[in-house]
Coordinates of C-alpha atoms in Angstrom, one line a residue:
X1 CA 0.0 0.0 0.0
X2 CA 1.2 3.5 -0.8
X3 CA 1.5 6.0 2.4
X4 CA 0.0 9.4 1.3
X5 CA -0.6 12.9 3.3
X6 CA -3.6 13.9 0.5
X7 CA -6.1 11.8 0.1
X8 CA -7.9 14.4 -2.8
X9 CA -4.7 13.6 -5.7
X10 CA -5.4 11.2 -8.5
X11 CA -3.5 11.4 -11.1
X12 CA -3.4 9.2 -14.6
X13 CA -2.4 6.0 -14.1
X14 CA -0.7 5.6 -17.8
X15 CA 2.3 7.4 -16.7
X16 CA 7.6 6.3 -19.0
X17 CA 10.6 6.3 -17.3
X18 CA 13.8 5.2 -16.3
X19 CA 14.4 5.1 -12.4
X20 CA 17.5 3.2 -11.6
X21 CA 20.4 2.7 -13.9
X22 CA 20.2 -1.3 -13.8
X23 CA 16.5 -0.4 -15.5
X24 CA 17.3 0.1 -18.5
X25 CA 16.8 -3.1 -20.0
X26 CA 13.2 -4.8 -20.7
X27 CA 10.2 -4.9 -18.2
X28 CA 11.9 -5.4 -14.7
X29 CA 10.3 -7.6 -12.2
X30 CA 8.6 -5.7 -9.4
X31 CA 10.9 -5.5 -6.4
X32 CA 9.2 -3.4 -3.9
X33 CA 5.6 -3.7 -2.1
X34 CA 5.5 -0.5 -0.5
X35 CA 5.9 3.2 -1.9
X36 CA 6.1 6.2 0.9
X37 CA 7.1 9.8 0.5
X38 CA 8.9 11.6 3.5
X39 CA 10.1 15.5 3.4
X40 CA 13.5 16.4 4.1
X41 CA 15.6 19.7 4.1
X42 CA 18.4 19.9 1.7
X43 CA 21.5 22.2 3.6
X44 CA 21.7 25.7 2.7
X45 CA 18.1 25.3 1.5
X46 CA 15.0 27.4 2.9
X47 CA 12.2 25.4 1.9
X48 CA 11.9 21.5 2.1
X49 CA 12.0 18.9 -0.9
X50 CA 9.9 16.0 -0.8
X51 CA 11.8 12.2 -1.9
X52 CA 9.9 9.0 -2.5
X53 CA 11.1 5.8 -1.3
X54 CA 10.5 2.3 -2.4
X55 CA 10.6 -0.1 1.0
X56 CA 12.9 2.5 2.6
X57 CA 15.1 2.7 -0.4
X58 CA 15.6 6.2 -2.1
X59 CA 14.3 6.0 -5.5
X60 CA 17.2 7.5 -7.9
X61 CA 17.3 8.8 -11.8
X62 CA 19.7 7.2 -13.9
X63 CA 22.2 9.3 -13.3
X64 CA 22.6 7.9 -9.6
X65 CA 21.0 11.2 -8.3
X66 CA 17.7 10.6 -5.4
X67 CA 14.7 11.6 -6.8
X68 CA 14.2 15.3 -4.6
X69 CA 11.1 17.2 -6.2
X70 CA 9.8 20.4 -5.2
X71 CA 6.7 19.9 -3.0
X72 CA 4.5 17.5 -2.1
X73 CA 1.5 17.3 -4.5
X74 CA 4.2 15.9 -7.0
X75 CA 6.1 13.8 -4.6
X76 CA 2.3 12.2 -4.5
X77 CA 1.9 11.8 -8.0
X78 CA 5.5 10.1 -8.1
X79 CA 4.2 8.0 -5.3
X80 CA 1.1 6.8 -7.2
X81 CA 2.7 6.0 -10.7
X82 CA 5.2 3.8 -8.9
X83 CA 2.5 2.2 -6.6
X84 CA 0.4 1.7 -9.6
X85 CA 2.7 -0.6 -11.4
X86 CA 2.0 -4.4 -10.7
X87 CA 4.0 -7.7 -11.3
X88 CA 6.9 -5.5 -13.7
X89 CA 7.4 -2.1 -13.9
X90 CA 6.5 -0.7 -17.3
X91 CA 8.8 2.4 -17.7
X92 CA 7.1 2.6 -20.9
X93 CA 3.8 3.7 -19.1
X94 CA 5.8 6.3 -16.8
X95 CA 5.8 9.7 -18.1
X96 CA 5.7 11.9 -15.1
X97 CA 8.7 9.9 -13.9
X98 CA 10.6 10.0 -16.9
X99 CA 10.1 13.9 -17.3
X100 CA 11.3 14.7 -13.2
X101 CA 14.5 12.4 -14.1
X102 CA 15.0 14.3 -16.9
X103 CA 15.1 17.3 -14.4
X104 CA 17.0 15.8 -12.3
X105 CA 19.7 14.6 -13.7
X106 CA 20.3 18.0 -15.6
X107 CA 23.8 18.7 -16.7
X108 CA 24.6 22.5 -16.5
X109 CA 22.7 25.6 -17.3
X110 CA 23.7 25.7 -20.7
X111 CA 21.2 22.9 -21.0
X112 CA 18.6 25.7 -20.5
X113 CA 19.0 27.1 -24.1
X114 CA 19.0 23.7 -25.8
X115 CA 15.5 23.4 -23.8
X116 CA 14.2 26.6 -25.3
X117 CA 15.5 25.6 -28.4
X118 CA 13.2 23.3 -28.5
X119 CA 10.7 24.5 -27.4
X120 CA 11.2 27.4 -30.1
X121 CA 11.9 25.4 -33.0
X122 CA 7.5 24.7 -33.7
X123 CA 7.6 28.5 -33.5
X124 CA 8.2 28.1 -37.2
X125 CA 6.4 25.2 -37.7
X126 CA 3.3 25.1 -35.3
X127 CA 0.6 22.6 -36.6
X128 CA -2.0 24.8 -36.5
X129 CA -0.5 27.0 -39.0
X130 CA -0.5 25.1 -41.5
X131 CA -3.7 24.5 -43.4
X132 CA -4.6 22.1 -46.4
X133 CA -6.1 23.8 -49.5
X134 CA -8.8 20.9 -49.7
X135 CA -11.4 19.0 -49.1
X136 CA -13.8 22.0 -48.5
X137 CA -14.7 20.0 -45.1
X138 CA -11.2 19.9 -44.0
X139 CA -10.9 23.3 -44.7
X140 CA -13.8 24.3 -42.4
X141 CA -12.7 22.1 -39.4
X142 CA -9.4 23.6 -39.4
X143 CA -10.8 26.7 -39.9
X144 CA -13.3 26.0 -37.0
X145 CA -11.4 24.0 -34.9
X146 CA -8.3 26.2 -34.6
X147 CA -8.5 29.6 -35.5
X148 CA -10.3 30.3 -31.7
X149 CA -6.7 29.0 -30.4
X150 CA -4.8 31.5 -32.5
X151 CA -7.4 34.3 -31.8
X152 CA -6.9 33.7 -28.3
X153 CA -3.3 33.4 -28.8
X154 CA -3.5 36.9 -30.1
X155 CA -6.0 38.6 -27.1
X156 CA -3.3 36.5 -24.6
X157 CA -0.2 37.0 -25.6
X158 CA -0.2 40.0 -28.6
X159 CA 1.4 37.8 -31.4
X160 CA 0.6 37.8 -34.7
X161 CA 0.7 33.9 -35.8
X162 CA 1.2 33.4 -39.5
X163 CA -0.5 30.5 -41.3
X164 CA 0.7 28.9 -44.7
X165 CA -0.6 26.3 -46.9
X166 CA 3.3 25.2 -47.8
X167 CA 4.8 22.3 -46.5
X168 CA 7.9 23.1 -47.9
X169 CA 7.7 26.9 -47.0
X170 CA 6.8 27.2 -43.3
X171 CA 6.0 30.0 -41.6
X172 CA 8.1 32.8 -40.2
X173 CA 7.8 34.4 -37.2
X174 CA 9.1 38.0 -36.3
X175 CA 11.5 38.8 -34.3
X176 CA 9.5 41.0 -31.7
X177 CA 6.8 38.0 -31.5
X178 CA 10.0 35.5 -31.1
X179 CA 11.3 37.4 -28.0
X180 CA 7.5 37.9 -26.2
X181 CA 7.4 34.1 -26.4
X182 CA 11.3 33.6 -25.7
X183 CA 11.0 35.8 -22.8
X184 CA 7.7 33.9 -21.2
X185 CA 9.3 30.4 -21.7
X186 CA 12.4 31.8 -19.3
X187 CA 10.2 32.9 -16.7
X188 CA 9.4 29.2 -16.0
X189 CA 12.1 27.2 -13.9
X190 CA 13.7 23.8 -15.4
X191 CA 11.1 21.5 -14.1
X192 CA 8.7 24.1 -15.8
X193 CA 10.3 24.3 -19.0
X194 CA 11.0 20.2 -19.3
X195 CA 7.4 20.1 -19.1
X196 CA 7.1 22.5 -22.0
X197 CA 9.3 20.9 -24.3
X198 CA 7.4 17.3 -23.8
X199 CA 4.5 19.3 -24.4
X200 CA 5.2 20.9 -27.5
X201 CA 7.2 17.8 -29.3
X202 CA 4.1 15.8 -28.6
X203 CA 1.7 18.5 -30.0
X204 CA 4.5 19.6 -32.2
X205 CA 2.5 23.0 -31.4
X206 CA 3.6 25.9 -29.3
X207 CA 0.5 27.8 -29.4
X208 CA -1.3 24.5 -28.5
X209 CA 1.0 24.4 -25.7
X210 CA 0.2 27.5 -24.2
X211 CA -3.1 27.2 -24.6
X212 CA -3.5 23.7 -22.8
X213 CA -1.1 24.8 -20.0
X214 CA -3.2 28.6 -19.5
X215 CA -6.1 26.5 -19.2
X216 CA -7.7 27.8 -22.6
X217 CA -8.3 24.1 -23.5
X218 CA -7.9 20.7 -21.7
X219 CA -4.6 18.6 -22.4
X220 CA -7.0 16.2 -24.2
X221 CA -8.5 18.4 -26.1
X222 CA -4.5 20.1 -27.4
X223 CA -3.7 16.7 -28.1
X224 CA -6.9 16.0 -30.7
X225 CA -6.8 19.7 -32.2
X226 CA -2.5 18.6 -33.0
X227 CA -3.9 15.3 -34.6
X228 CA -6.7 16.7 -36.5
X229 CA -6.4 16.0 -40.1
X230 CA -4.8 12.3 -39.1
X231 CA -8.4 11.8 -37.9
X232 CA -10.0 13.4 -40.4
X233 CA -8.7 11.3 -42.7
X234 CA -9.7 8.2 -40.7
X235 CA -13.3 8.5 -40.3
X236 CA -13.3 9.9 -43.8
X237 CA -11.6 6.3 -45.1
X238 CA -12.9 4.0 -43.0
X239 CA -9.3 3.2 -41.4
X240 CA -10.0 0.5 -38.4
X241 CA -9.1 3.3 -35.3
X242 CA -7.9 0.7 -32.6
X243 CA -4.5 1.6 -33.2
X244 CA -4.9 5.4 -33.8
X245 CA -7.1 4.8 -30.7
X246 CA -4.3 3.4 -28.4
X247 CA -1.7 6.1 -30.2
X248 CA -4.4 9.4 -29.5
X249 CA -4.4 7.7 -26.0
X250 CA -0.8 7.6 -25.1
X251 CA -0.3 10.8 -26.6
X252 CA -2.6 12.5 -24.2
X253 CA -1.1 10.4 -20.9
X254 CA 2.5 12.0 -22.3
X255 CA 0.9 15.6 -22.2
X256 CA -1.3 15.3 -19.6
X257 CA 2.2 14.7 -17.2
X258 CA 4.2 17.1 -19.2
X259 CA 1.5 19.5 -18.6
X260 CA 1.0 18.4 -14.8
X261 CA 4.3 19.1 -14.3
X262 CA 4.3 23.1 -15.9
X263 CA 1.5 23.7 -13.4
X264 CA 2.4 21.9 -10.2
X265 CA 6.2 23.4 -10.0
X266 CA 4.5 26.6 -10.3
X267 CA 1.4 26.9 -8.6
X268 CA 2.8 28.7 -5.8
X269 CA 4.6 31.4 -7.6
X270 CA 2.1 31.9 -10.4
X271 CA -1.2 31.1 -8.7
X272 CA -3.4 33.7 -9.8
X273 CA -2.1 33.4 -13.4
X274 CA -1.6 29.5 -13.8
X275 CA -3.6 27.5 -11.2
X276 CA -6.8 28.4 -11.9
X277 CA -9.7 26.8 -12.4
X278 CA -9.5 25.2 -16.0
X279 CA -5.6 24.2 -14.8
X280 CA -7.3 22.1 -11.8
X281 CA -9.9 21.0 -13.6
X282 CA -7.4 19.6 -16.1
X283 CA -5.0 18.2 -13.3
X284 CA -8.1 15.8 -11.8
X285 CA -9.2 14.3 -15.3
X286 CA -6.1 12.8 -16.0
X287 CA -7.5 9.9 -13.5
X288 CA -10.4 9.5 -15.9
X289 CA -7.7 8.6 -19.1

């Protein structure tokens, strides 16, 4: 049994990861029955950190370091993805745990600007800027379907997004609407901005991005505006969806943690702007995936 301090967090239970350095290899029999969190005080350090342990042994990332995270709610949702596993641990199904190691075992802050990097790089390439010529009815549910994300991208955050019909000549975007967006992505710390970079590569979408993590629209919902057309052109063939069905459900475990994490490493500082209503309502349907 799992020891928790809340009783109200549920989180998804398809959370990908790699815990210990001897786990890298194929599903790894379980080898723990119980999973407590406990808070400690790192020297030098004002506020405590919160570390998970697996029958009184420290959970560690790959790179040997103990898994330390910020507060509690996501020591608890740690907790819960390793408790959750049963016979073998899939790492495959551990997202949120994959994404704090990832964190964790960060190298140097010149690691930062790779991170924005990309993050950036579907600045040029966002999915919703790019629109198909035809069928007429693909047209319209693009048209339908994502111009209120780019209108609120403009009332939000005063860009100007460009769309294109060209694969093979994306869009541009200025300078002036490069640095607003460069200069909100910095005022998120590294757990905030790993977060942001799973999000975008899964939505390949950074205006999708912002809107799922402001609360404009539920991770699910980012995840089926990104895979639009690929749907489209399933219920318009007739394509047997199980698979697409399994794929659009992994997809929106990966960005429902990646997302989790943006929020939750910043709900104290940015509580008025970031926690709000939408955001929890997002954080307590992951569960229901």
């Amino acid at each position: 049994m799992i020891t928790y301090q809340r009783s109200y967090l549920r989180y998804n239970r398809h959370i990908n990861a790699e815990p210990f350095r001897n786990l890298f290899s194929a599903p790894i029999k379980k080898f723990y029955r119980n999973v407590t969190i406990s808070q400690t005080m790192i020297p030098g350090e004002r506020s405590p950190v919160y570390e998970i342990q697996l029958d009184q042994r420290k959970l560690r990332t790959p790179g040997g370091k103990a898994v330390l995270v910020p507060n509690e709610v996501l020591a608890l949702a740690l907790a819960r993805e390793w408790d959750s596993q049963k016979n073998t641990i899939q790492r495959h199904c551990m997202h949120l745990t994959t994404l704090c190691n990832r964190v964790l075992d960060w190298q140097s802050e010149l690691e930062t600007t790779s991170i924005l990097e990309g993050i950036m790089q579907f600045a040029d390439t966002d999915t919703i800027c790019f629109r198909c010529q035809e069928p007429d009815e693909l047209v319209k549910l693009q048209r339908d379907s994502w111009d209120p994300i780019l209108q609120w991208i403009v009332e939000r955050y005063s860009l100007r997004p460009m769309l294109t019909n060209s694969l093979v000549s994306p869009v541009t975007m200025s300078r002036a609407d490069r640095s607003v967006l460069t200069r909100h992505f910095l005022s998120y710390n590294r757990w905030g901005l790993i977060g942001l970079q799973a999000c975008a590569e899964n939505l390949k979408s950074v205006f999708l991005t912002l809107a799922a993590v402001d609360g404009f629209c539920s991770a699910a919902r980012a995840v089926e505006l990104s895979l639009l057309e690929q749907m489209f052109q399933i219920h318009r063939w007739g394509e047997v969806p199980s698979y697409h069905d399994v794929q659009m459900a992994e997809m929106k475990a990966r960005v429902s943690a990646a997302i989790f994490l943006v929020l939750i490493s910043h709900h104290q500082k940015h509580s008025k702007n970031k926690m709000n209503r939408k955001n929890f309502q997002c954080l307590a349907s992951y569960d229901a995936e």
